[in-house]
Amino acid sequence: MHLFKFVKDNGNILCLERQKWDSDFFSRESYNLNIDKSIITQEPNNEESLSKVLTKSFIYTKIDSNINVKVLDILYKYSFRYIDTEMILRFFNSKVTLEQGPFTIKDIQVNKNLPYKMLGSTFLYSRFHSDAHISNKKADELWILYLKNFLPTERNKMFIAYDEGQVVGVMLINISAQREATLFYVAVIPSHQRRGVGRLLINHVLFFLQTQGIGIIRTETQAKNINALNFYLRSGFRIIDKSLIVLHRWK
């Protein structure tokens, strides 16, 4: 269940969607500013008008980079700050051929006994690592805990790469009700990076999705993560959907 808070100021209406997981993790009320449900057209009456309603809070939002620049100016006056730019990529190859390699790829139904710390500590460029309010250790903890709590279902898939029984990589997939897939949380343990684990993982995932009749497959990564961008481009993705500006606000 989503809990919404609407903050009104001088004709602006900010729709804040409470994030329970983030609130628990950061020990402060955390919200996503839902741009689609907000009205942001006027200069703030007071730069701290949000603080009058929300104390000790964390708010984030992701905005289409083509949005009216005035919206960004207004949010900046509400103490939002730029954190990152995310690129949304879409898969374009028409047919995937299943590859074989030295690693075994499995679609698992039970999430247990994985090297959570090694896998969750591989994200160097996430928006949380880019935020000066969050230490790298805390950002790592977030991704470790996220993976540990991930529950595989028919719509939330977990693919694991094994090297002679040892877990060496993971990839998570969300399949929407509209039968569109999003690939996220791609991680390979340090000892097996640059050995083809990621390439084999994504090949098996794409093959699986195509066998399920899913034609729209997307992923996203940070614009500054050049290695990840090249990895997805080599795998048949293209930067065509959009880019998102990520803003955070701490008070």
mmCIF file of C-alpha atoms in Angstrom:
data_model
loop_
_atom_site.group_PDB
_atom_site.id
_atom_site.type_symbol
_atom_site.label_atom_id
_atom_site.label_comp_id
_atom_site.label_asym_id
_atom_site.label_seq_id
_atom_site.Cartn_x
_atom_site.Cartn_y
_atom_site.Cartn_z
ATOM 1 C CA MET A 1 0.000 0.000 0.000
ATOM 2 C CA HIS A 2 1.332 3.427 -1.009
ATOM 3 C CA LEU A 3 0.925 6.335 1.403
ATOM 4 C CA PHE A 4 0.831 9.757 -0.207
ATOM 5 C CA LYS A 5 1.466 13.142 1.339
ATOM 6 C CA PHE A 6 0.524 16.277 -0.591
ATOM 7 C CA VAL A 7 2.453 19.449 0.211
ATOM 8 C CA LYS A 8 0.904 22.685 -1.073
ATOM 9 C CA ASP A 9 2.825 25.921 -1.523
ATOM 10 C CA ASN A 10 1.916 28.971 -3.608
ATOM 11 C CA GLY A 11 0.004 26.950 -6.209
ATOM 12 C CA ASN A 12 2.481 24.073 -6.255
ATOM 13 C CA ILE A 13 1.332 20.643 -5.137
ATOM 14 C CA LEU A 14 4.105 18.160 -4.386
ATOM 15 C CA CYS A 15 2.943 14.539 -4.307
ATOM 16 C CA LEU A 16 5.203 12.571 -1.964
ATOM 17 C CA GLU A 17 4.949 8.778 -1.929
ATOM 18 C CA ARG A 18 6.296 7.254 1.281
ATOM 19 C CA GLN A 19 8.998 4.620 0.806
ATOM 20 C CA LYS A 20 8.811 2.150 3.675
ATOM 21 C CA TRP A 21 12.002 0.265 2.833
ATOM 22 C CA ASP A 22 14.039 3.469 2.537
ATOM 23 C CA SER A 23 12.464 4.903 5.690
ATOM 24 C CA ASP A 24 13.468 1.846 7.692
ATOM 25 C CA PHE A 25 16.970 1.718 6.231
ATOM 26 C CA PHE A 26 17.822 5.410 6.676
ATOM 27 C CA SER A 27 15.906 5.755 9.972
ATOM 28 C CA ARG A 28 14.075 8.794 8.659
ATOM 29 C CA GLU A 29 10.904 9.382 6.709
ATOM 30 C CA SER A 30 11.699 8.806 3.023
ATOM 31 C CA TYR A 31 9.610 9.720 0.001
ATOM 32 C CA ASN A 32 9.567 9.606 -3.768
ATOM 33 C CA LEU A 33 8.419 12.876 -5.313
ATOM 34 C CA ASN A 34 5.933 11.683 -7.930
ATOM 35 C CA ILE A 35 6.375 14.222 -10.717
ATOM 36 C CA ASP A 36 3.413 12.929 -12.741
ATOM 37 C CA LYS A 37 1.022 13.559 -9.847
ATOM 38 C CA SER A 38 2.578 16.876 -8.818
ATOM 39 C CA ILE A 39 1.952 20.429 -9.996
ATOM 40 C CA ILE A 40 5.182 22.427 -10.049
ATOM 41 C CA THR A 41 4.775 25.756 -11.834
ATOM 42 C CA GLN A 42 5.277 28.564 -9.313
ATOM 43 C CA GLU A 43 8.201 30.028 -7.412
ATOM 44 C CA PRO A 44 8.219 28.793 -3.797
ATOM 45 C CA ASN A 45 6.863 31.177 -1.175
ATOM 46 C CA ASN A 46 9.666 30.058 1.067
ATOM 47 C CA GLU A 47 12.685 27.947 0.256
ATOM 48 C CA GLU A 48 12.084 26.045 3.493
ATOM 49 C CA SER A 49 8.340 25.534 3.003
ATOM 50 C CA LEU A 50 8.878 21.794 2.678
ATOM 51 C CA SER A 51 10.805 21.738 5.939
ATOM 52 C CA LYS A 52 7.793 23.142 7.752
ATOM 53 C CA VAL A 53 5.910 19.974 6.839
ATOM 54 C CA LEU A 54 8.740 17.437 6.752
ATOM 55 C CA THR A 55 11.513 17.313 9.320
ATOM 56 C CA LYS A 56 14.367 14.813 9.206
ATOM 57 C CA SER A 57 13.323 13.466 5.827
ATOM 58 C CA PHE A 58 14.846 12.127 2.623
ATOM 59 C CA ILE A 59 13.132 12.757 -0.728
ATOM 60 C CA TYR A 60 14.256 11.604 -4.155
ATOM 61 C CA THR A 61 12.866 12.005 -7.628
ATOM 62 C CA LYS A 62 13.764 10.928 -11.159
ATOM 63 C CA ILE A 63 12.800 13.391 -13.876
ATOM 64 C CA ASP A 64 12.830 13.077 -17.661
ATOM 65 C CA SER A 65 15.766 15.165 -18.886
ATOM 66 C CA ASN A 66 13.440 16.797 -21.441
ATOM 67 C CA ILE A 67 11.303 18.348 -18.710
ATOM 68 C CA ASN A 68 10.805 22.115 -18.618
ATOM 69 C CA VAL A 69 13.913 23.595 -17.028
ATOM 70 C CA LYS A 70 11.682 25.776 -14.838
ATOM 71 C CA VAL A 71 10.640 22.673 -12.894
ATOM 72 C CA LEU A 72 14.280 21.946 -12.092
ATOM 73 C CA ASP A 73 14.815 25.541 -10.984
ATOM 74 C CA ILE A 74 11.835 25.344 -8.634
ATOM 75 C CA LEU A 75 12.942 22.015 -7.167
ATOM 76 C CA TYR A 76 16.413 23.407 -6.601
ATOM 77 C CA LYS A 77 14.837 26.187 -4.541
ATOM 78 C CA TYR A 78 13.067 23.500 -2.535
ATOM 79 C CA SER A 79 16.580 22.247 -1.630
ATOM 80 C CA PHE A 80 16.693 19.324 -4.066
ATOM 81 C CA ARG A 81 20.192 18.675 -5.418
ATOM 82 C CA TYR A 82 21.456 16.906 -8.524
ATOM 83 C CA ILE A 83 22.882 13.449 -7.837
ATOM 84 C CA ASP A 84 23.064 11.543 -11.089
ATOM 85 C CA THR A 85 21.791 10.951 -14.606
ATOM 86 C CA GLU A 86 20.368 7.536 -15.453
ATOM 87 C CA MET A 87 20.217 6.199 -18.995
ATOM 88 C CA ILE A 88 17.259 4.014 -19.998
ATOM 89 C CA LEU A 89 18.295 1.469 -22.626
ATOM 90 C CA ARG A 90 16.133 -0.862 -24.683
ATOM 91 C CA PHE A 91 17.066 -4.206 -26.226
ATOM 92 C CA PHE A 92 16.931 -4.221 -30.027
ATOM 93 C CA ASN A 93 18.322 -7.498 -31.349
ATOM 94 C CA SER A 94 15.536 -9.509 -32.965
ATOM 95 C CA LYS A 95 16.575 -13.013 -31.903
ATOM 96 C CA VAL A 96 18.865 -14.323 -29.170
ATOM 97 C CA THR A 97 20.827 -17.550 -29.550
ATOM 98 C CA LEU A 98 21.560 -19.322 -26.276
ATOM 99 C CA GLU A 99 25.297 -19.458 -25.612
ATOM 100 C CA GLN A 100 27.232 -22.079 -23.678
ATOM 101 C CA GLY A 101 30.249 -21.288 -21.564
ATOM 102 C CA PRO A 102 32.305 -22.281 -18.539
ATOM 103 C CA PHE A 103 29.638 -20.998 -16.127
ATOM 104 C CA THR A 104 26.231 -22.450 -15.290
ATOM 105 C CA ILE A 105 23.236 -20.094 -15.287
ATOM 106 C CA LYS A 106 20.117 -20.961 -13.282
ATOM 107 C CA ASP A 107 16.760 -19.301 -12.701
ATOM 108 C CA ILE A 108 16.319 -19.871 -8.963
ATOM 109 C CA GLN A 109 13.084 -19.800 -6.964
ATOM 110 C CA VAL A 110 14.587 -19.574 -3.455
ATOM 111 C CA ASN A 111 16.980 -16.822 -2.402
ATOM 112 C CA LYS A 112 19.319 -18.189 0.260
ATOM 113 C CA ASN A 113 22.989 -18.780 1.037
ATOM 114 C CA LEU A 114 24.337 -16.360 -1.565
ATOM 115 C CA PRO A 115 27.557 -14.322 -1.102
ATOM 116 C CA TYR A 116 25.452 -11.224 -0.430
ATOM 117 C CA LYS A 117 28.319 -9.058 0.800
ATOM 118 C CA MET A 118 30.567 -9.754 -2.194
ATOM 119 C CA LEU A 119 27.755 -9.246 -4.692
ATOM 120 C CA GLY A 120 26.250 -6.191 -3.004
ATOM 121 C CA SER A 121 29.588 -4.406 -2.635
ATOM 122 C CA THR A 122 30.294 -4.211 -6.378
ATOM 123 C CA PHE A 123 28.213 -1.099 -7.124
ATOM 124 C CA LEU A 124 30.557 1.889 -7.379
ATOM 125 C CA TYR A 125 28.376 4.279 -9.377
ATOM 126 C CA SER A 126 24.875 3.953 -7.916
ATOM 127 C CA ARG A 127 22.980 7.119 -6.983
ATOM 128 C CA PHE A 128 23.484 6.255 -3.323
ATOM 129 C CA HIS A 129 27.260 6.071 -3.784
ATOM 130 C CA SER A 130 27.107 9.481 -5.495
ATOM 131 C CA ASP A 131 25.309 11.133 -2.569
ATOM 132 C CA ALA A 132 27.630 12.892 -0.107
ATOM 133 C CA HIS A 133 25.079 12.288 2.667
ATOM 134 C CA ILE A 134 25.597 8.522 2.371
ATOM 135 C CA SER A 135 28.928 6.840 3.077
ATOM 136 C CA ASN A 136 30.153 4.203 0.641
ATOM 137 C CA LYS A 137 29.854 1.640 3.426
ATOM 138 C CA LYS A 138 26.223 2.592 4.015
ATOM 139 C CA ALA A 139 25.510 2.492 0.275
ATOM 140 C CA ASP A 140 27.035 -0.996 0.077
ATOM 141 C CA GLU A 141 24.891 -2.089 3.024
ATOM 142 C CA LEU A 142 21.805 -0.913 1.162
ATOM 143 C CA TRP A 143 22.525 -3.086 -1.884
ATOM 144 C CA ILE A 144 23.574 -6.058 0.263
ATOM 145 C CA LEU A 145 20.330 -5.864 2.228
ATOM 146 C CA TYR A 146 18.269 -5.373 -0.933
ATOM 147 C CA LEU A 147 19.666 -8.562 -2.470
ATOM 148 C CA LYS A 148 19.254 -10.516 0.756
ATOM 149 C CA ASN A 149 15.582 -9.491 1.010
ATOM 150 C CA PHE A 150 14.755 -10.054 -2.672
ATOM 151 C CA LEU A 151 11.917 -12.551 -3.079
ATOM 152 C CA PRO A 152 11.879 -14.433 -6.414
ATOM 153 C CA THR A 153 8.411 -14.764 -7.954
ATOM 154 C CA GLU A 154 6.951 -15.299 -11.415
ATOM 155 C CA ARG A 155 7.349 -11.578 -12.086
ATOM 156 C CA ASN A 156 10.519 -10.964 -10.088
ATOM 157 C CA LYS A 157 13.136 -13.363 -11.385
ATOM 158 C CA MET A 158 16.599 -14.110 -10.009
ATOM 159 C CA PHE A 159 19.255 -15.614 -12.279
ATOM 160 C CA ILE A 160 22.459 -16.923 -10.689
ATOM 161 C CA ALA A 161 25.804 -17.743 -12.334
ATOM 162 C CA TYR A 162 27.821 -20.639 -10.896
ATOM 163 C CA ASP A 163 31.430 -21.662 -11.368
ATOM 164 C CA GLU A 164 31.686 -25.327 -10.355
ATOM 165 C CA GLY A 165 29.003 -24.803 -7.705
ATOM 166 C CA GLN A 166 30.279 -21.446 -6.465
ATOM 167 C CA VAL A 167 27.924 -18.483 -6.855
ATOM 168 C CA VAL A 168 29.792 -15.863 -8.897
ATOM 169 C CA GLY A 169 27.108 -13.581 -10.343
ATOM 170 C CA VAL A 170 23.491 -12.461 -10.146
ATOM 171 C CA MET A 171 20.959 -10.651 -12.317
ATOM 172 C CA LEU A 172 17.449 -9.619 -11.275
ATOM 173 C CA ILE A 173 14.506 -9.091 -13.629
ATOM 174 C CA ASN A 174 11.103 -7.508 -13.121
ATOM 175 C CA ILE A 175 8.281 -8.455 -15.500
ATOM 176 C CA SER A 176 5.391 -5.994 -15.458
ATOM 177 C CA ALA A 177 1.699 -6.780 -15.836
ATOM 178 C CA GLN A 178 2.037 -5.400 -19.387
ATOM 179 C CA ARG A 179 4.629 -8.125 -20.114
ATOM 180 C CA GLU A 180 7.544 -5.720 -20.294
ATOM 181 C CA ALA A 181 10.823 -6.643 -18.603
ATOM 182 C CA THR A 182 13.403 -4.556 -16.775
ATOM 183 C CA LEU A 183 16.868 -5.925 -16.024
ATOM 184 C CA PHE A 184 18.545 -4.586 -12.887
ATOM 185 C CA TYR A 185 20.976 -5.480 -10.134
ATOM 186 C CA VAL A 186 23.705 -7.029 -12.255
ATOM 187 C CA ALA A 187 26.645 -8.069 -10.079
ATOM 188 C CA VAL A 188 29.687 -10.337 -10.393
ATOM 189 C CA ILE A 189 32.018 -11.105 -7.487
ATOM 190 C CA PRO A 190 35.478 -9.471 -7.797
ATOM 191 C CA SER A 191 37.393 -12.707 -8.481
ATOM 192 C CA HIS A 192 35.271 -13.411 -11.571
ATOM 193 C CA GLN A 193 34.913 -9.984 -13.117
ATOM 194 C CA ARG A 194 36.057 -9.625 -16.752
ATOM 195 C CA ARG A 195 35.808 -13.375 -17.272
ATOM 196 C CA GLY A 196 32.569 -13.436 -19.244
ATOM 197 C CA VAL A 197 30.170 -14.086 -16.363
ATOM 198 C CA GLY A 198 28.072 -10.999 -17.071
ATOM 199 C CA ARG A 199 27.952 -11.711 -20.807
ATOM 200 C CA LEU A 200 26.702 -15.262 -20.246
ATOM 201 C CA LEU A 201 24.215 -14.120 -17.595
ATOM 202 C CA ILE A 202 22.606 -11.511 -19.804
ATOM 203 C CA ASN A 203 22.541 -13.888 -22.780
ATOM 204 C CA HIS A 204 20.602 -16.482 -20.783
ATOM 205 C CA VAL A 205 18.267 -13.844 -19.346
ATOM 206 C CA LEU A 206 17.494 -12.370 -22.770
ATOM 207 C CA PHE A 207 16.953 -15.842 -24.225
ATOM 208 C CA PHE A 208 14.569 -16.700 -21.375
ATOM 209 C CA LEU A 209 12.578 -13.489 -21.840
ATOM 210 C CA GLN A 210 12.231 -14.042 -25.573
ATOM 211 C CA THR A 211 11.017 -17.611 -25.027
ATOM 212 C CA GLN A 212 8.360 -16.106 -22.747
ATOM 213 C CA GLY A 213 7.184 -13.862 -25.572
ATOM 214 C CA ILE A 214 8.400 -10.668 -23.936
ATOM 215 C CA GLY A 215 9.349 -8.204 -26.654
ATOM 216 C CA ILE A 216 10.069 -5.029 -24.699
ATOM 217 C CA ILE A 217 13.180 -5.385 -22.540
ATOM 218 C CA ARG A 218 14.814 -2.435 -20.816
ATOM 219 C CA THR A 219 17.607 -1.728 -18.395
ATOM 220 C CA GLU A 220 19.103 1.387 -16.856
ATOM 221 C CA THR A 221 22.497 2.507 -15.661
ATOM 222 C CA GLN A 222 24.284 5.668 -14.641
ATOM 223 C CA ALA A 223 25.597 7.900 -17.423
ATOM 224 C CA LYS A 224 29.005 7.984 -15.738
ATOM 225 C CA ASN A 225 29.261 4.189 -15.602
ATOM 226 C CA ILE A 226 31.001 3.790 -18.951
ATOM 227 C CA ASN A 227 31.833 0.111 -18.432
ATOM 228 C CA ALA A 228 28.186 -0.755 -17.779
ATOM 229 C CA LEU A 229 27.002 1.286 -20.765
ATOM 230 C CA ASN A 230 29.443 -0.494 -23.076
ATOM 231 C CA PHE A 231 28.431 -3.857 -21.603
ATOM 232 C CA TYR A 232 24.769 -3.246 -22.432
ATOM 233 C CA LEU A 233 25.554 -1.825 -25.874
ATOM 234 C CA ARG A 234 27.617 -4.918 -26.720
ATOM 235 C CA SER A 235 24.672 -7.032 -25.568
ATOM 236 C CA GLY A 236 22.276 -5.422 -28.042
ATOM 237 C CA PHE A 237 20.802 -2.564 -26.010
ATOM 238 C CA ARG A 238 20.564 0.977 -27.375
ATOM 239 C CA ILE A 239 20.114 4.329 -25.647
ATOM 240 C CA ILE A 240 16.774 5.323 -27.086
ATOM 241 C CA ASP A 241 14.062 5.533 -24.456
ATOM 242 C CA LYS A 242 15.149 8.467 -22.309
ATOM 243 C CA SER A 243 17.529 9.747 -19.676
ATOM 244 C CA LEU A 244 16.486 10.626 -16.143
ATOM 245 C CA ILE A 245 17.827 13.368 -13.896
ATOM 246 C CA VAL A 246 18.098 12.115 -10.310
ATOM 247 C CA LEU A 247 17.602 14.591 -7.465
ATOM 248 C CA HIS A 248 17.910 14.016 -3.712
ATOM 249 C CA ARG A 249 16.812 16.209 -0.825
ATOM 250 C CA TRP A 250 17.956 15.759 2.776
ATOM 251 C CA LYS A 251 16.644 17.847 5.654
#
